[in-house]
PDB file of N, CA, C and O in Angstrom:
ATOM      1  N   UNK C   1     -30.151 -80.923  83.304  1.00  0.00           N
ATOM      2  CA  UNK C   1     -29.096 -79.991  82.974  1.00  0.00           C
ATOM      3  C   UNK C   1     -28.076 -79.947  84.099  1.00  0.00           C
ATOM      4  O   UNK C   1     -28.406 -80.193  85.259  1.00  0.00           O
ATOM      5  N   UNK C   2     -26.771 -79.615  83.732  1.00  0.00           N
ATOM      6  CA  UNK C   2     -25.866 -79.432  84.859  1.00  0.00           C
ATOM      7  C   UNK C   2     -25.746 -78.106  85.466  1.00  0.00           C
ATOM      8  O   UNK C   2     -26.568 -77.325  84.984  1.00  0.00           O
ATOM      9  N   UNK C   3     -24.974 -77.579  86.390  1.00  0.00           N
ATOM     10  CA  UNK C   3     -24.974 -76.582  87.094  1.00  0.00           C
ATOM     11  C   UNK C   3     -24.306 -75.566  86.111  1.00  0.00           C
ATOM     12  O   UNK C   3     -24.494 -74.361  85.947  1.00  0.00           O
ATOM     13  N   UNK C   4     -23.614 -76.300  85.621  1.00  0.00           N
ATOM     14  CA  UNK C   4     -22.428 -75.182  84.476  1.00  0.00           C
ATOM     15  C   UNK C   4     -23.759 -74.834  83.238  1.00  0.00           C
ATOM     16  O   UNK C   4     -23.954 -73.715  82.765  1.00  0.00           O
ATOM     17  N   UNK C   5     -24.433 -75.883  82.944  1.00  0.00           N
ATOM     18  CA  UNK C   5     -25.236 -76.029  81.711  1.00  0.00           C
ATOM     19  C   UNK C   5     -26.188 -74.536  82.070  1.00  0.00           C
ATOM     20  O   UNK C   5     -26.352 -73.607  81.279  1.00  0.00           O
ATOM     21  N   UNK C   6     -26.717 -74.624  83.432  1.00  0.00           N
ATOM     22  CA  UNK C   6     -27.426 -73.238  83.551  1.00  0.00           C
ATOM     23  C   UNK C   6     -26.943 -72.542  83.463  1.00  0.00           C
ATOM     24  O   UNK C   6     -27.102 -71.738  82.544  1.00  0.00           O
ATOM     25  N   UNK C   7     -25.860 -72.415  84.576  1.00  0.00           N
ATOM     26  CA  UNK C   7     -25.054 -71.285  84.357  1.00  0.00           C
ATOM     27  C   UNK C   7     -25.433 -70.258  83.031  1.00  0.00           C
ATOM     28  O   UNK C   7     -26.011 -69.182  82.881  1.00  0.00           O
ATOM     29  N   UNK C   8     -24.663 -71.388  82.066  1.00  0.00           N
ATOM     30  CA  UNK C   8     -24.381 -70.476  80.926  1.00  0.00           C
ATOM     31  C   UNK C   8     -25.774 -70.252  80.034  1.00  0.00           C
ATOM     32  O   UNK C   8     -25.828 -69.368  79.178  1.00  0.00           O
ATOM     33  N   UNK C   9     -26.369 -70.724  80.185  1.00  0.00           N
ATOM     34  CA  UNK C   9     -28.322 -70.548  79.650  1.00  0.00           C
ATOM     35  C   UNK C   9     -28.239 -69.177  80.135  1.00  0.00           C
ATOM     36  O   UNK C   9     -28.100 -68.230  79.361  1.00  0.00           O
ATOM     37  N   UNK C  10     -28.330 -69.034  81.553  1.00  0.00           N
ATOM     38  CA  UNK C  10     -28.925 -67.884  82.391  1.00  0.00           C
ATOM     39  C   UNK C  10     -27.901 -67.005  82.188  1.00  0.00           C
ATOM     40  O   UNK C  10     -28.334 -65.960  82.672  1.00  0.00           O
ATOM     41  N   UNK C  11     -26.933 -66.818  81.815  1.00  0.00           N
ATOM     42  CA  UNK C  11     -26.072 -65.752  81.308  1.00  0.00           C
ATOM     43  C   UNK C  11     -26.469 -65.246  80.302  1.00  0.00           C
ATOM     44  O   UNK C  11     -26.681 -64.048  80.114  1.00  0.00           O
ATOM     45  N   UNK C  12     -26.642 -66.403  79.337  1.00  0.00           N
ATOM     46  CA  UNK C  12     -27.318 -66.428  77.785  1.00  0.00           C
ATOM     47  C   UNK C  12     -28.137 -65.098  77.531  1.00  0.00           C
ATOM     48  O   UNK C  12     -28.048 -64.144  76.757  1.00  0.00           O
ATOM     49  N   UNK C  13     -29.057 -65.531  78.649  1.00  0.00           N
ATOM     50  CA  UNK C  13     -30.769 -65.224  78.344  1.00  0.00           C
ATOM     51  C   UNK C  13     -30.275 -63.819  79.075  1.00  0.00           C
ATOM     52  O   UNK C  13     -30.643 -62.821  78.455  1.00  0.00           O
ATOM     53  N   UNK C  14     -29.683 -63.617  80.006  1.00  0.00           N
ATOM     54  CA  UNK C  14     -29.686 -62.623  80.837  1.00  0.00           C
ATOM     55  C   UNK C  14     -28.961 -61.106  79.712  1.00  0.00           C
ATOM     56  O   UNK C  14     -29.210 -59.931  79.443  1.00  0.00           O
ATOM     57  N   UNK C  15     -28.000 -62.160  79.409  1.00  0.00           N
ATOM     58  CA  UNK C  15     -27.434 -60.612  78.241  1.00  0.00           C
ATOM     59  C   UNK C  15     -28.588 -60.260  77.330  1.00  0.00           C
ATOM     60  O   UNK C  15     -29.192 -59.188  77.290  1.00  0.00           O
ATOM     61  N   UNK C  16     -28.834 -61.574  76.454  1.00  0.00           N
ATOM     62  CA  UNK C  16     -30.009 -60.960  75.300  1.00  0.00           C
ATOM     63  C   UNK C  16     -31.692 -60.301  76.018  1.00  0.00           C
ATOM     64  O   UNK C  16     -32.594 -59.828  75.326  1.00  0.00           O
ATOM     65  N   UNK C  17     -31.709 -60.405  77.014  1.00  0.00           N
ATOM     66  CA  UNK C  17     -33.074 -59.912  77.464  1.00  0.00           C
ATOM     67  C   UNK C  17     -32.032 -58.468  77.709  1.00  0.00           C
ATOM     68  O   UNK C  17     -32.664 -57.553  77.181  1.00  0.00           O
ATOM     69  N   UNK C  18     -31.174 -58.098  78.084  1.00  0.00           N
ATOM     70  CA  UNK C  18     -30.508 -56.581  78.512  1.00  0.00           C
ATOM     71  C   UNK C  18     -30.384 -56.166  77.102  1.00  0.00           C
ATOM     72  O   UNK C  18     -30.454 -54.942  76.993  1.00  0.00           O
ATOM     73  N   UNK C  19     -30.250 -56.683  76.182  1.00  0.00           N
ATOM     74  CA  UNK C  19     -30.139 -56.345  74.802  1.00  0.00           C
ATOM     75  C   UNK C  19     -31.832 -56.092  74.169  1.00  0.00           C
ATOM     76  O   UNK C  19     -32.045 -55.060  73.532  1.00  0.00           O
ATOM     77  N   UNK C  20     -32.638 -56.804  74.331  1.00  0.00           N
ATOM     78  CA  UNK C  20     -33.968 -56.379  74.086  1.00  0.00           C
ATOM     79  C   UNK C  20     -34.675 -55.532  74.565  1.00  0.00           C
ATOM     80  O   UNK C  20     -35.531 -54.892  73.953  1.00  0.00           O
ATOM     81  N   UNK C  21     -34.362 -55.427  75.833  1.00  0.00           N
ATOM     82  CA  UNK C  21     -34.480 -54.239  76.432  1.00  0.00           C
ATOM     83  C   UNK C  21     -33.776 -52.895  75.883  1.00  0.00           C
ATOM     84  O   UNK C  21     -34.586 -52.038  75.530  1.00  0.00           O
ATOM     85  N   UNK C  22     -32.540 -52.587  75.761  1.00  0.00           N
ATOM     86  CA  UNK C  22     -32.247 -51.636  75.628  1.00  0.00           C
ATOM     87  C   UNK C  22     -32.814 -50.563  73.905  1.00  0.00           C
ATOM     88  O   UNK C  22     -33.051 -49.398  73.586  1.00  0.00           O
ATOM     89  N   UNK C  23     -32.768 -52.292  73.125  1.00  0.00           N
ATOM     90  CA  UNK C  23     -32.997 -51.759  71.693  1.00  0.00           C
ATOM     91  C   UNK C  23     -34.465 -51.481  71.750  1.00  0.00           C
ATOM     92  O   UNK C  23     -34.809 -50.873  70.736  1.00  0.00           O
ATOM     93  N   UNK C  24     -35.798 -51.790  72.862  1.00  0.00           N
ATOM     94  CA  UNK C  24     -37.112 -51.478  73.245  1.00  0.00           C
ATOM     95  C   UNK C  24     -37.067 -50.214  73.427  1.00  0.00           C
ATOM     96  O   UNK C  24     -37.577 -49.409  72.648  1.00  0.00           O
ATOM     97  N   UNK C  25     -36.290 -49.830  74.750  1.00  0.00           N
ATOM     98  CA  UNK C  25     -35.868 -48.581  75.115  1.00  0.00           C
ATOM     99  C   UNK C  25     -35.598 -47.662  73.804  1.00  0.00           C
ATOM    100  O   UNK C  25     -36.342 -46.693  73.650  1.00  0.00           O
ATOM    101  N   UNK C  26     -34.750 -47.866  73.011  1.00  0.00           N
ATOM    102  CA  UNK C  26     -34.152 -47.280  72.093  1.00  0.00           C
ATOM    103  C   UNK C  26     -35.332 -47.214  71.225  1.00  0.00           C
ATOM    104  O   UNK C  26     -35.663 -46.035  71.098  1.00  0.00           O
ATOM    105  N   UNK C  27     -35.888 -47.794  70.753  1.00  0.00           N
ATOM    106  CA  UNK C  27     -37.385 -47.816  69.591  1.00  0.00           C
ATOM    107  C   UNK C  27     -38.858 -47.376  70.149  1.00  0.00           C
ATOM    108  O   UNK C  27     -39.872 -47.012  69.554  1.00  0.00           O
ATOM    109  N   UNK C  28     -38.586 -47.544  71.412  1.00  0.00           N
ATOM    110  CA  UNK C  28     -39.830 -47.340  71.997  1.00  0.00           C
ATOM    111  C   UNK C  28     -40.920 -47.983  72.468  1.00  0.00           C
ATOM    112  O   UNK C  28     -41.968 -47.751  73.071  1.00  0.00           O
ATOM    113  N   UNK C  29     -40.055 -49.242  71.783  1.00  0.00           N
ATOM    114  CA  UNK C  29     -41.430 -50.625  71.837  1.00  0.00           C
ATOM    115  C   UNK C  29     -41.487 -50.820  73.411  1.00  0.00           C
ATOM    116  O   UNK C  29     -40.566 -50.823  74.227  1.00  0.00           O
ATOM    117  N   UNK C  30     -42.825 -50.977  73.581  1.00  0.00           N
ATOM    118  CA  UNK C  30     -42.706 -51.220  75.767  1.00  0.00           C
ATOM    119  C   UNK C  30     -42.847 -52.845  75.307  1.00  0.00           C
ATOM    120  O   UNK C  30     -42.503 -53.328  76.386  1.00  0.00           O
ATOM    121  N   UNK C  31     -43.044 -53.700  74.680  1.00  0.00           N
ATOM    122  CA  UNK C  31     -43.561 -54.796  74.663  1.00  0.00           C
ATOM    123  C   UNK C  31     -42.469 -55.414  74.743  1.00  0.00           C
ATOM    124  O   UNK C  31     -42.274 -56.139  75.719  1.00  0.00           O
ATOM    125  N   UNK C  32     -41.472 -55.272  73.711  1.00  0.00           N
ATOM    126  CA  UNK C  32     -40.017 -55.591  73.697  1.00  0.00           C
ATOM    127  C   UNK C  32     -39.188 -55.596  74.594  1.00  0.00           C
ATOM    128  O   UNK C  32     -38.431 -56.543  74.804  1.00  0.00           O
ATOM    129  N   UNK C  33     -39.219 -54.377  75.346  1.00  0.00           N
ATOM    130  CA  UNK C  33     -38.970 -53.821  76.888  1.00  0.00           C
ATOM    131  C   UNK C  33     -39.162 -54.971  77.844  1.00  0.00           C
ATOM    132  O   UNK C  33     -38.349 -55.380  78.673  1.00  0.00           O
ATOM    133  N   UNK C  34     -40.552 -55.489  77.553  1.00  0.00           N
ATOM    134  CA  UNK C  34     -41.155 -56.195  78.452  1.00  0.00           C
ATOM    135  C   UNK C  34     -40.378 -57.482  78.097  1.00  0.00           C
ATOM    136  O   UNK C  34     -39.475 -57.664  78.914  1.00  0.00           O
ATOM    137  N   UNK C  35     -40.433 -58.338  77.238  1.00  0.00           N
ATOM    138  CA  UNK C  35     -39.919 -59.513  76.879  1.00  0.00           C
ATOM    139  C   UNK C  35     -38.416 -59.308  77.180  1.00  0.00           C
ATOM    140  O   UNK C  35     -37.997 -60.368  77.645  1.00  0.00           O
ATOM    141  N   UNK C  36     -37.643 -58.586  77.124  1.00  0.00           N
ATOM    142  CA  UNK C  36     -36.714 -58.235  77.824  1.00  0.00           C
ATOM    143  C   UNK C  36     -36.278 -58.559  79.287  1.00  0.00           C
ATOM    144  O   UNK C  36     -35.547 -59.205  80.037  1.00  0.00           O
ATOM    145  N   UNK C  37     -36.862 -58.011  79.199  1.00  0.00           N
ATOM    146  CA  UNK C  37     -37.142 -57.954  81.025  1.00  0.00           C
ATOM    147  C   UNK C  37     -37.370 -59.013  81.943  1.00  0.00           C
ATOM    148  O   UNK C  37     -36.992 -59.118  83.109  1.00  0.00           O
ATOM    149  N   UNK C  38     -38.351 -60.128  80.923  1.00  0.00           N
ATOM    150  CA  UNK C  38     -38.679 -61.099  81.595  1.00  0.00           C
ATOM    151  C   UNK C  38     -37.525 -62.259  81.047  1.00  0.00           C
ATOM    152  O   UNK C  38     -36.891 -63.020  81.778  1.00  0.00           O
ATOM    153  N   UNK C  39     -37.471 -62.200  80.074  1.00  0.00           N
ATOM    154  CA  UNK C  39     -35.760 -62.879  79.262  1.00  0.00           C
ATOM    155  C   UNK C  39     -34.867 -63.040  80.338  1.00  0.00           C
ATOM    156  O   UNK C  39     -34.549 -64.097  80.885  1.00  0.00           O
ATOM    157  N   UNK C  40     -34.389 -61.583  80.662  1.00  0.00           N
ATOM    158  CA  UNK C  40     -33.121 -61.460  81.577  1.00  0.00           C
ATOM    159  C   UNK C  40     -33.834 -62.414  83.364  1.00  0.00           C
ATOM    160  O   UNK C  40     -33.356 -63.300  84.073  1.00  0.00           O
ATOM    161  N   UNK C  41     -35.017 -61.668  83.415  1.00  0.00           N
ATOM    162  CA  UNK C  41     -35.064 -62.769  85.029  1.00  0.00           C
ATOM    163  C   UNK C  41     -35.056 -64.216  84.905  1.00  0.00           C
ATOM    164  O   UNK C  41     -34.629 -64.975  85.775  1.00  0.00           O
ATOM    165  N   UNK C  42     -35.689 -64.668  83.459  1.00  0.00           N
ATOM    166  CA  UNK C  42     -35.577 -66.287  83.515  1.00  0.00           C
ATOM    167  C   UNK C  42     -34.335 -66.359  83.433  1.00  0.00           C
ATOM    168  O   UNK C  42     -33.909 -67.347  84.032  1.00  0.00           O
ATOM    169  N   UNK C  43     -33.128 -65.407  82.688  1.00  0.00           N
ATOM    170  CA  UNK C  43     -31.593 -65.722  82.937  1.00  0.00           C
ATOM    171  C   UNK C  43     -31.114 -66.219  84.425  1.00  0.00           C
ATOM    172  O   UNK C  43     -30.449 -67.207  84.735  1.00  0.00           O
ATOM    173  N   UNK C  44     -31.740 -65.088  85.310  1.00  0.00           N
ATOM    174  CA  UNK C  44     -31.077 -64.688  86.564  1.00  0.00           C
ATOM    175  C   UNK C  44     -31.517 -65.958  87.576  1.00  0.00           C
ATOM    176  O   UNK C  44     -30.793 -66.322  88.502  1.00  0.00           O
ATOM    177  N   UNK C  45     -32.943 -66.640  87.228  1.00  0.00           N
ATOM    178  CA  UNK C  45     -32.960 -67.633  88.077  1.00  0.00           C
ATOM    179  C   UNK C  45     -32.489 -69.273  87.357  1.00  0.00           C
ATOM    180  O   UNK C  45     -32.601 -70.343  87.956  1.00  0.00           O
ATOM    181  N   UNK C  46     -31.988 -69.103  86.031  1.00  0.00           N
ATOM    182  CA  UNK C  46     -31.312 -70.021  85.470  1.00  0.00           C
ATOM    183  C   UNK C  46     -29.966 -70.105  86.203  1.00  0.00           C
ATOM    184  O   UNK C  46     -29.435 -71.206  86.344  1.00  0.00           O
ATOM    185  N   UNK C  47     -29.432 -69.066  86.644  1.00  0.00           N
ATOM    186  CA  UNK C  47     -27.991 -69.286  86.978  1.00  0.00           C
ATOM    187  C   UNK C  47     -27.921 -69.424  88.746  1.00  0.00           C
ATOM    188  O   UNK C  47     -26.950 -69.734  89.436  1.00  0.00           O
ATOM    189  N   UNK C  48     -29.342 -69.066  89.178  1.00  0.00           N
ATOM    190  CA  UNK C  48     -29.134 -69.481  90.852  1.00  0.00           C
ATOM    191  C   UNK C  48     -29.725 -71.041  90.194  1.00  0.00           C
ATOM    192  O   UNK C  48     -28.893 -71.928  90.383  1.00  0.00           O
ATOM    193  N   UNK C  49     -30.537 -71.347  89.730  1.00  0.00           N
ATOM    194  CA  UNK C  49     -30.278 -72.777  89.725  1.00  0.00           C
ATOM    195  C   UNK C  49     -29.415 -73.222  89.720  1.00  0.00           C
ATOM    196  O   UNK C  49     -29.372 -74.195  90.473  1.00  0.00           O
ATOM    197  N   UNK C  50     -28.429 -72.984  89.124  1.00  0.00           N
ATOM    198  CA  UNK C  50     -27.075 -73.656  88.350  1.00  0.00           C
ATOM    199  C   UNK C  50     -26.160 -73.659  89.530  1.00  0.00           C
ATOM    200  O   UNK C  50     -25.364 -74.573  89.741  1.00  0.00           O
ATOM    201  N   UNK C  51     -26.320 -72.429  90.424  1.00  0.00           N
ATOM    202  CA  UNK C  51     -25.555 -72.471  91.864  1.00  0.00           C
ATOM    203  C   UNK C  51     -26.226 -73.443  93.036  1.00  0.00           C
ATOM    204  O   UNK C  51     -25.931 -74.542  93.506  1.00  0.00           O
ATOM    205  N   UNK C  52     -26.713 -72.995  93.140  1.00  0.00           N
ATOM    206  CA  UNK C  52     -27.836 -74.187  93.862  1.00  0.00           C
ATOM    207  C   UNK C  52     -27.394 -75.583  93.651  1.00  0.00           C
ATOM    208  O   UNK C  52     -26.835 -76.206  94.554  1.00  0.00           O
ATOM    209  N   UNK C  53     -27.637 -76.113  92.444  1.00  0.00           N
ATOM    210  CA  UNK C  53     -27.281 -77.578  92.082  1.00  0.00           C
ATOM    211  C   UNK C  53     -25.482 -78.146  92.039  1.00  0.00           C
ATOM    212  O   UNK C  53     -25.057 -79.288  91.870  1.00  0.00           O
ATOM    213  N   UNK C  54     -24.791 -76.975  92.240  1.00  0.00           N
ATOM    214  CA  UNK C  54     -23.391 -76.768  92.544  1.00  0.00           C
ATOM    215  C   UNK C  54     -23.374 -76.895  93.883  1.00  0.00           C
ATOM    216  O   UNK C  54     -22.569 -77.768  94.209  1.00  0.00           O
ATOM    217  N   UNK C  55     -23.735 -76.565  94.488  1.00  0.00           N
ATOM    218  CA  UNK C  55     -23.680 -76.611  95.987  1.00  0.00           C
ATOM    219  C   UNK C  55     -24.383 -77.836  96.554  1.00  0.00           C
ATOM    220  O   UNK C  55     -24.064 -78.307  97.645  1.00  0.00           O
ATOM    221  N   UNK C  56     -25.255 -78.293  95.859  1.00  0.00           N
ATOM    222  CA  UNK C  56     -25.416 -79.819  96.561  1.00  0.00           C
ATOM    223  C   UNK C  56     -25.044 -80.443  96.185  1.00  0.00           C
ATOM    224  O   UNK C  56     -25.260 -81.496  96.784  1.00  0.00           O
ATOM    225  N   UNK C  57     -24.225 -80.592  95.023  1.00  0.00           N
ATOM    226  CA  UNK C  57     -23.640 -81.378  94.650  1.00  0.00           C
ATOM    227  C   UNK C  57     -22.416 -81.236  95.608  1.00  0.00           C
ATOM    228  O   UNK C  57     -22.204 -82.201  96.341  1.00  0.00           O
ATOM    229  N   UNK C  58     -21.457 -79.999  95.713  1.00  0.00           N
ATOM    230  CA  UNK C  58     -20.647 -80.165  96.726  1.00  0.00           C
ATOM    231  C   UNK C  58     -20.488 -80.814  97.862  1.00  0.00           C
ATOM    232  O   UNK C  58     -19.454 -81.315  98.304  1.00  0.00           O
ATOM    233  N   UNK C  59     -21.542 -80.789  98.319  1.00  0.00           N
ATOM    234  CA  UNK C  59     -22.491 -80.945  99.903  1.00  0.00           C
ATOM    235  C   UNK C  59     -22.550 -82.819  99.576  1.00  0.00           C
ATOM    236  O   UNK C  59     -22.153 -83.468 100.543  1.00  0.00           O
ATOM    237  N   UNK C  60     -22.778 -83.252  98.945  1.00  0.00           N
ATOM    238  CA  UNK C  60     -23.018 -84.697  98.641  1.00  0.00           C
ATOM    239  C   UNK C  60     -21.968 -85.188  98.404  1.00  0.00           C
ATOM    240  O   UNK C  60     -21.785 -86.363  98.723  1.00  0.00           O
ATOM    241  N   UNK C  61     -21.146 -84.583  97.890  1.00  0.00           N
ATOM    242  CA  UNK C  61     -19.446 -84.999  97.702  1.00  0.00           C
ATOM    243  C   UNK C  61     -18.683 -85.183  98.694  1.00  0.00           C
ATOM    244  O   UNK C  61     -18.049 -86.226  98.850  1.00  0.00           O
ATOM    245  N   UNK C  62     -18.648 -84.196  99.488  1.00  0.00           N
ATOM    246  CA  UNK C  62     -18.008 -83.967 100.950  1.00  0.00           C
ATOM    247  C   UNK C  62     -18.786 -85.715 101.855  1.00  0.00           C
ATOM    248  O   UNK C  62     -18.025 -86.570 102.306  1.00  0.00           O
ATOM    249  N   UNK C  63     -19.755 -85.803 101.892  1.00  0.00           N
ATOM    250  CA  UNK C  63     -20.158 -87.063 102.505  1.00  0.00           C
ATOM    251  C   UNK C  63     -19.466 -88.238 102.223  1.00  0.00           C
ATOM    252  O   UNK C  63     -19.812 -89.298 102.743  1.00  0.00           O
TER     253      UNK C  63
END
């Protein structure tokens, strides 16, 4: 995958896990809550990947 490609995965995932969450919250479901929750962090380290692999790529360019 490319750096942009995560990026936008981990944005993806990061809104709809804040969205499963909230409608958990809202219903009551903790489970939903939970899948939520964990949704949005696989977002959050989808998009430091995506920075990460931006930056060495920079870093390799500059050489």
């Amino acid at each position: 995958m490319s750096s942009t490609t995560d990026k936008i995965s981990g944005k993806t995932n990061e809104i709809a896990g804040k969205a499963k969450q909230a409608i958990g919250k809202a219903s009551g479901d903790n489970s939903l809550r939970a899948e939520g929750a964990a949704q949005e962090a696989k977002g959050k380290a989808q998009v430091a990947t995506g920075t990460v692999k931006e930056k060495l790529k920079n870093a390799v360019d500059r050489l």
